[in-house]
PDB file of C-alpha atoms in Angstrom:
ATOM      1  CA  UNK A  68     -60.855  34.667  -7.465  1.00  0.00           C
ATOM      2  CA  UNK A  69     -60.177  30.933  -7.152  1.00  0.00           C
ATOM      3  CA  UNK A  70     -56.945  29.530  -8.521  1.00  0.00           C
ATOM      4  CA  UNK A  71     -56.614  25.749  -8.847  1.00  0.00           C
ATOM      5  CA  UNK A  72     -53.255  24.193  -9.747  1.00  0.00           C
ATOM      6  CA  UNK A  73     -53.485  20.563 -10.864  1.00  0.00           C
ATOM      7  CA  UNK A  74     -50.095  18.881 -10.611  1.00  0.00           C
ATOM      8  CA  UNK A  75     -49.378  15.831 -12.777  1.00  0.00           C
ATOM      9  CA  UNK A  76     -46.408  13.863 -14.033  1.00  0.00           C
ATOM     10  CA  UNK A  77     -45.516  14.904 -17.576  1.00  0.00           C
ATOM     11  CA  UNK A  78     -46.437  12.361 -20.203  1.00  0.00           C
ATOM     12  CA  UNK A  79     -49.280  10.711 -18.287  1.00  0.00           C
ATOM     13  CA  UNK A  80     -52.255  12.643 -19.661  1.00  0.00           C
ATOM     14  CA  UNK A  81     -52.991  13.493 -23.279  1.00  0.00           C
ATOM     15  CA  UNK A  82     -53.813  17.054 -24.301  1.00  0.00           C
ATOM     16  CA  UNK A  83     -57.476  16.044 -24.540  1.00  0.00           C
ATOM     17  CA  UNK A  84     -57.440  14.569 -21.021  1.00  0.00           C
ATOM     18  CA  UNK A  85     -55.793  17.718 -19.648  1.00  0.00           C
ATOM     19  CA  UNK A  86     -58.444  19.845 -21.370  1.00  0.00           C
ATOM     20  CA  UNK A  87     -61.179  17.705 -19.798  1.00  0.00           C
ATOM     21  CA  UNK A  88     -59.521  18.010 -16.360  1.00  0.00           C
ATOM     22  CA  UNK A  89     -59.413  21.801 -16.640  1.00  0.00           C
ATOM     23  CA  UNK A  90     -63.021  22.008 -17.803  1.00  0.00           C
ATOM     24  CA  UNK A  91     -64.342  19.555 -15.204  1.00  0.00           C
ATOM     25  CA  UNK A  92     -62.531  21.156 -12.273  1.00  0.00           C
ATOM     26  CA  UNK A  93     -63.579  24.613 -13.440  1.00  0.00           C
ATOM     27  CA  UNK A  94     -67.229  23.547 -13.578  1.00  0.00           C
ATOM     28  CA  UNK A  95     -67.006  21.957 -10.111  1.00  0.00           C
ATOM     29  CA  UNK A  96     -65.576  25.139  -8.604  1.00  0.00           C
ATOM     30  CA  UNK A  97     -68.136  27.342 -10.370  1.00  0.00           C
ATOM     31  CA  UNK A  98     -70.956  25.092  -9.121  1.00  0.00           C
ATOM     32  CA  UNK A  99     -69.910  26.003  -5.572  1.00  0.00           C
ATOM     33  CA  UNK A 100     -68.855  29.632  -5.973  1.00  0.00           C
ATOM     34  CA  UNK A 101     -71.541  30.721  -8.425  1.00  0.00           C
ATOM     35  CA  UNK A 102     -71.690  31.597 -12.093  1.00  0.00           C
ATOM     36  CA  UNK A 103     -70.756  35.237 -11.461  1.00  0.00           C
ATOM     37  CA  UNK A 104     -67.166  34.194 -10.667  1.00  0.00           C
ATOM     38  CA  UNK A 105     -66.661  32.164 -13.883  1.00  0.00           C
ATOM     39  CA  UNK A 106     -64.618  34.973 -15.517  1.00  0.00           C
ATOM     40  CA  UNK A 107     -62.129  34.969 -12.647  1.00  0.00           C
ATOM     41  CA  UNK A 108     -61.861  31.222 -12.002  1.00  0.00           C
ATOM     42  CA  UNK A 109     -58.373  30.020 -12.946  1.00  0.00           C
ATOM     43  CA  UNK A 110     -57.346  26.388 -13.415  1.00  0.00           C
ATOM     44  CA  UNK A 111     -53.872  25.395 -14.613  1.00  0.00           C
ATOM     45  CA  UNK A 112     -52.023  22.128 -15.033  1.00  0.00           C
ATOM     46  CA  UNK A 113     -48.420  22.030 -13.871  1.00  0.00           C
ATOM     47  CA  UNK A 114     -46.390  19.107 -15.182  1.00  0.00           C
ATOM     48  CA  UNK A 115     -43.472  17.635 -13.258  1.00  0.00           C
ATOM     49  CA  UNK A 116     -40.861  15.733 -15.283  1.00  0.00           C
ATOM     50  CA  UNK A 117     -41.172  11.942 -15.238  1.00  0.00           C
ATOM     51  CA  UNK A 118     -39.102  10.621 -12.337  1.00  0.00           C
ATOM     52  CA  UNK A 119     -39.266  13.976 -10.553  1.00  0.00           C
ATOM     53  CA  UNK A 120     -42.334  13.120  -8.474  1.00  0.00           C
ATOM     54  CA  UNK A 121     -41.793  11.042  -5.347  1.00  0.00           C
ATOM     55  CA  UNK A 122     -44.148   9.538  -2.803  1.00  0.00           C
ATOM     56  CA  UNK A 123     -42.660   8.215   0.406  1.00  0.00           C
ATOM     57  CA  UNK A 124     -39.161   8.654  -0.994  1.00  0.00           C
ATOM     58  CA  UNK A 125     -39.846   6.640  -4.169  1.00  0.00           C
ATOM     59  CA  UNK A 126     -39.740   8.489  -7.492  1.00  0.00           C
ATOM     60  CA  UNK A 127     -42.447   7.631 -10.012  1.00  0.00           C
ATOM     61  CA  UNK A 128     -42.283   7.750 -13.781  1.00  0.00           C
ATOM     62  CA  UNK A 129     -44.915   8.450 -16.398  1.00  0.00           C
ATOM     63  CA  UNK A 130     -44.597   4.848 -17.564  1.00  0.00           C
ATOM     64  CA  UNK A 131     -45.467   3.518 -14.091  1.00  0.00           C
ATOM     65  CA  UNK A 132     -48.498   5.763 -13.779  1.00  0.00           C
ATOM     66  CA  UNK A 133     -49.724   4.909 -17.296  1.00  0.00           C
ATOM     67  CA  UNK A 134     -49.409   1.193 -16.397  1.00  0.00           C
ATOM     68  CA  UNK A 135     -51.510   1.737 -13.245  1.00  0.00           C
ATOM     69  CA  UNK A 136     -54.154   3.585 -15.267  1.00  0.00           C
ATOM     70  CA  UNK A 137     -54.259   0.759 -17.816  1.00  0.00           C
ATOM     71  CA  UNK A 138     -54.644  -1.820 -15.051  1.00  0.00           C
ATOM     72  CA  UNK A 139     -57.834  -0.105 -13.968  1.00  0.00           C
TER      73      UNK A 139
END
């Protein structure tokens, strides 16, 4: 029974984008494990508050990540 936890900074992804993430990751896992395990394949999104996610000791905000996404 696979369980995938996608961690993101709160406020970066819209509800529609989160839905697409869950669906896409679910389909990728099922493509590997087989259709029989679809009913027991779990994918969740865990949101961390903006500013509560750090890389290399530097905290990042939703605004910074949204700016990076917009830049391409």
